[in-house]
Amino acid sequence: MKYQKNIEKEFINRGYCIQKVENIKFLKKIESEVYKSLKKNVKFKHKNIQEFFNNFHKYIDKNNLNFLRLNLIENNLSKKKFKNYYYQICKKTLEIIVGNELVMQKGINFSIQLPYDNSSLLTMHADTWSGDSAYEAVIWLPLVNCYKSKSMYILPANKYKIFENIFHKQKNKSSDNIFKKIKKHVKWINIKFGEFLIFNQTLPHGNIINKENETRISMNCRFKSVFSPYGSKGIGDFFEPIELKPITKVAINYELPIIKK
Ligand SMILES: [Fe+2]
């Protein structure tokens, strides 16, 4: 109970929690599938998977990156089995923070951030600014240790008032301009392989050019309570049920008998 209260408090006050992966077996399956898919087209002698991921930039052609990413999404990430691995690593935390009847984003996002590559940057944003519901939480899963610019940043919830004040005063409301002003207040997520991050995507977050000499490989996926309000992303097209209670399954198919006149 104390454990639950601490997570709740941390999520509300800070806007994010870093947790140990709840099922190592499934994390290893995720790591192994991603590894098998990425190493297909790469000739590279390496000691272990972590070394391969961290040094990925040394052995791939940047122009092939998108092909590799799409190939992985189509052949692995979109499969039911893979989505279940992802859910199982964070299920208990989701139950505390989001609910026990859930929808999951149909397509898990996959990200490769090579050192000094500016082709896939996410400037400061909140997902709600582009139509996501505030009821969605993001599970961010690193497949390597992430720190400093190899990671992502987020403005903690207890600093959100600072953002609001700057946002209202600032004439040029471009993301870059506002980021410059809140930069000293954001937190860089220091997270290890074996942990995951759950965060409130209404808080400004993003990344910058990865200036560390290692590649970042990470995934992210949104979860929300089935019956909480939806934004522009609906059930069916973007989300699919992952956990429903028996009464909900029965009720969904129930039809009130109608007396014919
Ligand atoms: Fe985002």
Short mmCIF file of C-alpha atoms and ligand atoms in Angstrom, two decimals:
data_model
loop_
_atom_site.label_atom_id
_atom_site.label_comp_id
_atom_site.label_asym_id
_atom_site.label_seq_id
_atom_site.Cartn_x
_atom_site.Cartn_y
_atom_site.Cartn_z
CA MET A 1 0.00 0.00 0.00
CA LYS A 2 2.85 2.37 0.89
CA TYR A 3 4.54 1.42 -2.38
CA GLN A 4 1.39 2.37 -4.28
CA LYS A 5 0.98 5.67 -2.43
CA ASN A 6 4.60 6.60 -3.17
CA ILE A 7 4.20 6.00 -6.91
CA GLU A 8 0.94 7.95 -6.95
CA LYS A 9 2.55 10.86 -5.15
CA GLU A 10 5.61 10.83 -7.38
CA PHE A 11 3.55 10.77 -10.57
CA ILE A 12 1.34 13.65 -9.44
CA ASN A 13 4.11 15.85 -7.98
CA ARG A 14 6.85 15.15 -10.50
CA GLY A 15 4.91 13.94 -13.57
CA TYR A 16 6.96 10.83 -14.11
CA CYS A 17 8.27 7.68 -12.42
CA ILE A 18 11.17 5.41 -13.28
CA GLN A 19 10.40 1.82 -12.39
CA LYS A 20 12.15 -1.54 -12.62
CA VAL A 21 10.77 -3.62 -15.48
CA GLU A 22 8.17 -5.91 -13.94
CA ASN A 23 8.96 -8.98 -16.02
CA ILE A 24 12.58 -9.48 -17.09
CA LYS A 25 11.72 -12.50 -19.25
CA PHE A 26 9.56 -10.33 -21.51
CA LEU A 27 12.13 -7.53 -21.60
CA LYS A 28 14.69 -10.07 -22.82
CA LYS A 29 12.26 -11.18 -25.53
CA ILE A 30 11.83 -7.57 -26.66
CA GLU A 31 15.60 -7.05 -26.67
CA SER A 32 16.20 -10.26 -28.58
CA GLU A 33 13.56 -9.57 -31.29
CA VAL A 34 14.88 -6.06 -31.87
CA TYR A 35 18.43 -7.38 -31.98
CA LYS A 36 17.64 -10.14 -34.50
CA SER A 37 15.84 -7.69 -36.75
CA LEU A 38 18.53 -4.96 -36.64
CA LYS A 39 21.51 -7.24 -37.10
CA LYS A 40 20.10 -8.85 -40.27
CA ASN A 41 21.74 -6.36 -42.57
CA VAL A 42 24.73 -5.49 -40.46
CA LYS A 43 28.10 -7.19 -40.45
CA PHE A 44 29.57 -6.49 -37.06
CA LYS A 45 31.58 -8.43 -34.52
CA HIS A 46 30.31 -7.65 -31.04
CA LYS A 47 30.52 -9.07 -27.55
CA ASN A 48 26.89 -8.79 -26.58
CA ILE A 49 23.57 -7.19 -27.53
CA GLN A 50 24.13 -4.07 -25.42
CA GLU A 51 27.44 -3.40 -27.13
CA PHE A 52 25.77 -3.89 -30.51
CA PHE A 53 22.98 -1.40 -29.70
CA ASN A 54 25.29 1.23 -28.20
CA ASN A 55 27.64 1.10 -31.18
CA PHE A 56 24.98 0.75 -33.83
CA HIS A 57 26.00 4.05 -35.47
CA LYS A 58 29.41 2.65 -36.36
CA TYR A 59 28.06 -0.08 -38.55
CA ILE A 60 25.01 1.14 -40.36
CA ASP A 61 24.43 3.39 -43.29
CA LYS A 62 22.31 6.33 -42.07
CA ASN A 63 20.26 6.10 -45.27
CA ASN A 64 19.11 2.59 -44.30
CA LEU A 65 17.84 3.66 -40.92
CA ASN A 66 14.28 4.22 -41.96
CA PHE A 67 14.13 0.92 -43.78
CA LEU A 68 15.40 -0.92 -40.68
CA ARG A 69 12.91 0.90 -38.48
CA LEU A 70 9.94 0.13 -40.74
CA ASN A 71 11.00 -3.48 -41.13
CA LEU A 72 11.09 -3.90 -37.36
CA ILE A 73 7.71 -2.23 -36.88
CA GLU A 74 6.06 -4.38 -39.54
CA ASN A 75 7.59 -7.73 -38.60
CA ASN A 76 7.84 -7.47 -34.83
CA LEU A 77 6.35 -4.46 -33.05
CA SER A 78 2.92 -4.74 -34.68
CA LYS A 79 2.48 -8.38 -33.61
CA LYS A 80 0.08 -9.20 -30.78
CA LYS A 81 2.74 -11.26 -28.99
CA PHE A 82 5.17 -8.32 -28.95
CA LYS A 83 2.54 -5.89 -27.67
CA ASN A 84 1.80 -8.30 -24.85
CA TYR A 85 5.50 -8.40 -23.85
CA TYR A 86 5.44 -4.61 -23.71
CA TYR A 87 2.29 -4.54 -21.59
CA GLN A 88 3.56 -7.22 -19.18
CA ILE A 89 6.70 -5.25 -18.31
CA CYS A 90 4.68 -2.34 -16.89
CA LYS A 91 1.25 -3.80 -16.06
CA LYS A 92 1.30 -3.27 -12.27
CA THR A 93 2.45 0.36 -12.60
CA LEU A 94 -0.24 1.03 -15.20
CA GLU A 95 -2.85 -0.37 -12.85
CA ILE A 96 -1.75 2.07 -10.14
CA ILE A 97 -1.50 5.15 -12.37
CA VAL A 98 -3.94 4.59 -15.24
CA GLY A 99 -6.45 1.87 -14.42
CA ASN A 100 -7.25 -1.80 -14.76
CA GLU A 101 -9.34 -1.63 -17.92
CA LEU A 102 -7.00 -0.34 -20.55
CA VAL A 103 -6.49 0.45 -24.19
CA MET A 104 -3.02 0.38 -25.70
CA GLN A 105 -1.68 2.25 -28.71
CA LYS A 106 -1.90 -0.14 -31.68
CA GLY A 107 1.53 0.68 -33.01
CA ILE A 108 4.46 0.88 -30.59
CA ASN A 109 6.84 3.70 -31.59
CA PHE A 110 10.45 2.84 -32.15
CA SER A 111 13.29 5.31 -31.99
CA ILE A 112 16.97 5.17 -32.93
CA GLN A 113 18.98 8.26 -32.02
CA LEU A 114 22.45 8.11 -33.55
CA PRO A 115 25.12 10.42 -32.14
CA TYR A 116 25.07 13.84 -33.82
CA ASP A 117 22.13 12.90 -36.06
CA ASN A 118 19.51 15.63 -36.35
CA SER A 119 17.08 13.76 -38.58
CA SER A 120 14.68 12.47 -35.92
CA LEU A 121 14.54 15.11 -33.21
CA LEU A 122 11.43 15.90 -31.21
CA THR A 123 11.43 19.57 -30.27
CA MET A 124 9.78 20.53 -26.99
CA HIS A 125 6.10 19.61 -27.06
CA ALA A 126 3.27 18.07 -25.07
CA ASP A 127 1.34 15.34 -26.87
CA THR A 128 -1.92 17.06 -25.93
CA TRP A 129 -0.89 20.07 -28.09
CA SER A 130 -1.41 17.87 -31.14
CA GLY A 131 -4.68 16.32 -30.01
CA ASP A 132 -3.84 13.55 -27.58
CA SER A 133 -6.10 13.15 -24.58
CA ALA A 134 -4.74 14.26 -21.20
CA TYR A 135 -5.83 10.84 -19.93
CA GLU A 136 -3.06 9.07 -21.85
CA ALA A 137 0.17 8.02 -20.13
CA VAL A 138 3.34 7.15 -22.05
CA ILE A 139 5.52 4.16 -21.27
CA TRP A 140 9.03 4.88 -22.53
CA LEU A 141 11.29 1.83 -22.66
CA PRO A 142 15.04 2.20 -23.26
CA LEU A 143 16.93 -0.77 -24.72
CA VAL A 144 20.24 0.78 -23.64
CA ASN A 145 21.29 2.91 -20.66
CA CYS A 146 20.23 6.51 -21.36
CA TYR A 147 21.62 9.68 -19.82
CA LYS A 148 22.17 13.37 -20.67
CA SER A 149 21.54 14.13 -24.37
CA LYS A 150 21.28 10.40 -25.21
CA SER A 151 18.02 10.47 -23.27
CA MET A 152 14.90 12.69 -23.26
CA TYR A 153 13.96 15.60 -21.04
CA ILE A 154 10.73 16.53 -19.31
CA LEU A 155 9.59 19.56 -17.36
CA PRO A 156 8.59 18.25 -13.89
CA ALA A 157 4.98 18.85 -12.88
CA ASN A 158 6.04 21.05 -9.94
CA LYS A 159 7.71 23.43 -12.45
CA TYR A 160 4.73 23.63 -14.80
CA LYS A 161 3.68 27.08 -13.47
CA ILE A 162 7.02 28.46 -14.74
CA PHE A 163 6.19 27.19 -18.23
CA GLU A 164 2.69 28.71 -18.07
CA ASN A 165 4.03 32.13 -17.06
CA ILE A 166 6.66 32.11 -19.82
CA PHE A 167 4.15 30.87 -22.37
CA HIS A 168 1.72 33.72 -21.63
CA LYS A 169 4.39 36.44 -21.61
CA GLN A 170 6.40 35.21 -24.61
CA LYS A 171 5.56 36.97 -27.88
CA ASN A 172 7.18 34.46 -30.18
CA LYS A 173 5.69 31.22 -28.90
CA SER A 174 7.88 28.88 -30.96
CA SER A 175 8.84 25.68 -29.24
CA ASP A 176 12.57 26.48 -29.48
CA ASN A 177 12.13 29.94 -27.94
CA ILE A 178 10.18 28.65 -24.99
CA PHE A 179 12.57 25.74 -24.52
CA LYS A 180 15.48 28.18 -24.17
CA LYS A 181 13.62 29.80 -21.27
CA ILE A 182 12.68 26.62 -19.42
CA LYS A 183 15.86 24.69 -20.23
CA LYS A 184 17.31 25.09 -16.76
CA HIS A 185 14.18 23.63 -15.18
CA VAL A 186 13.84 20.46 -17.29
CA LYS A 187 15.04 17.08 -16.02
CA TRP A 188 17.13 14.78 -18.19
CA ILE A 189 15.96 11.24 -17.64
CA ASN A 190 18.74 9.06 -16.30
CA ILE A 191 17.51 5.55 -16.91
CA LYS A 192 19.07 2.11 -17.30
CA PHE A 193 18.24 -0.85 -19.49
CA GLY A 194 15.97 -2.89 -17.20
CA GLU A 195 13.92 0.14 -16.20
CA PHE A 196 11.03 1.97 -17.83
CA LEU A 197 9.67 5.47 -17.57
CA ILE A 198 5.99 6.33 -17.22
CA PHE A 199 5.25 9.99 -17.81
CA ASN A 200 2.48 12.52 -18.07
CA GLN A 201 2.60 13.61 -21.69
CA THR A 202 0.79 16.92 -20.97
CA LEU A 203 4.14 18.15 -19.57
CA PRO A 204 6.59 19.69 -22.06
CA HIS A 205 9.19 17.12 -23.16
CA GLY A 206 11.49 16.32 -26.07
CA ASN A 207 15.07 15.62 -27.01
CA ILE A 208 18.08 17.36 -28.54
CA ILE A 209 20.94 16.08 -30.70
CA ASN A 210 22.52 13.07 -29.02
CA LYS A 211 25.99 14.34 -28.18
CA GLU A 212 27.09 11.20 -26.36
CA ASN A 213 29.11 8.69 -28.32
CA GLU A 214 26.51 5.95 -28.10
CA THR A 215 23.31 5.21 -30.00
CA ARG A 216 20.03 5.41 -28.16
CA ILE A 217 17.47 2.70 -28.96
CA SER A 218 14.12 3.14 -27.26
CA MET A 219 10.41 2.52 -27.66
CA ASN A 220 7.33 4.33 -26.46
CA CYS A 221 3.65 3.54 -26.30
CA ARG A 222 0.53 5.21 -24.93
CA PHE A 223 -1.98 3.61 -22.58
CA LYS A 224 -5.26 4.96 -21.25
CA SER A 225 -8.29 3.83 -19.34
CA VAL A 226 -10.92 2.43 -21.74
CA PHE A 227 -13.70 4.70 -20.54
CA SER A 228 -11.74 7.93 -20.04
CA PRO A 229 -12.23 10.79 -22.55
CA TYR A 230 -10.54 10.39 -25.93
CA GLY A 231 -8.73 13.11 -27.88
CA SER A 232 -8.14 12.96 -31.62
CA LYS A 233 -6.89 9.38 -31.32
CA GLY A 234 -9.77 7.00 -30.92
CA ILE A 235 -10.43 3.40 -30.05
CA GLY A 236 -10.21 1.19 -33.12
CA ASP A 237 -8.06 3.44 -35.26
CA PHE A 238 -5.27 4.26 -32.79
CA PHE A 239 -6.00 2.36 -29.57
CA GLU A 240 -7.10 -1.22 -28.95
CA PRO A 241 -8.33 -2.87 -25.75
CA ILE A 242 -5.62 -4.78 -23.91
CA GLU A 243 -7.39 -5.45 -20.62
CA LEU A 244 -11.14 -5.65 -20.04
CA LYS A 245 -12.99 -6.96 -16.99
CA PRO A 246 -15.63 -9.71 -17.49
CA ILE A 247 -18.56 -7.38 -16.76
CA THR A 248 -17.34 -5.01 -19.49
CA LYS A 249 -16.97 -7.86 -22.00
CA VAL A 250 -20.51 -8.98 -21.23
CA ALA A 251 -21.97 -5.46 -21.21
CA ILE A 252 -20.41 -4.50 -24.55
CA ASN A 253 -22.39 -7.27 -26.28
CA TYR A 254 -25.58 -6.78 -24.32
CA GLU A 255 -28.72 -5.70 -26.12
CA LEU A 256 -31.83 -4.64 -24.25
CA PRO A 257 -34.79 -6.81 -25.34
CA ILE A 258 -37.23 -4.69 -27.27
CA ILE A 259 -40.95 -5.35 -27.20
CA LYS A 260 -42.20 -5.36 -30.76
CA LYS A 261 -45.50 -3.55 -31.29
FE FE B 1 5.70 13.31 -26.94
#
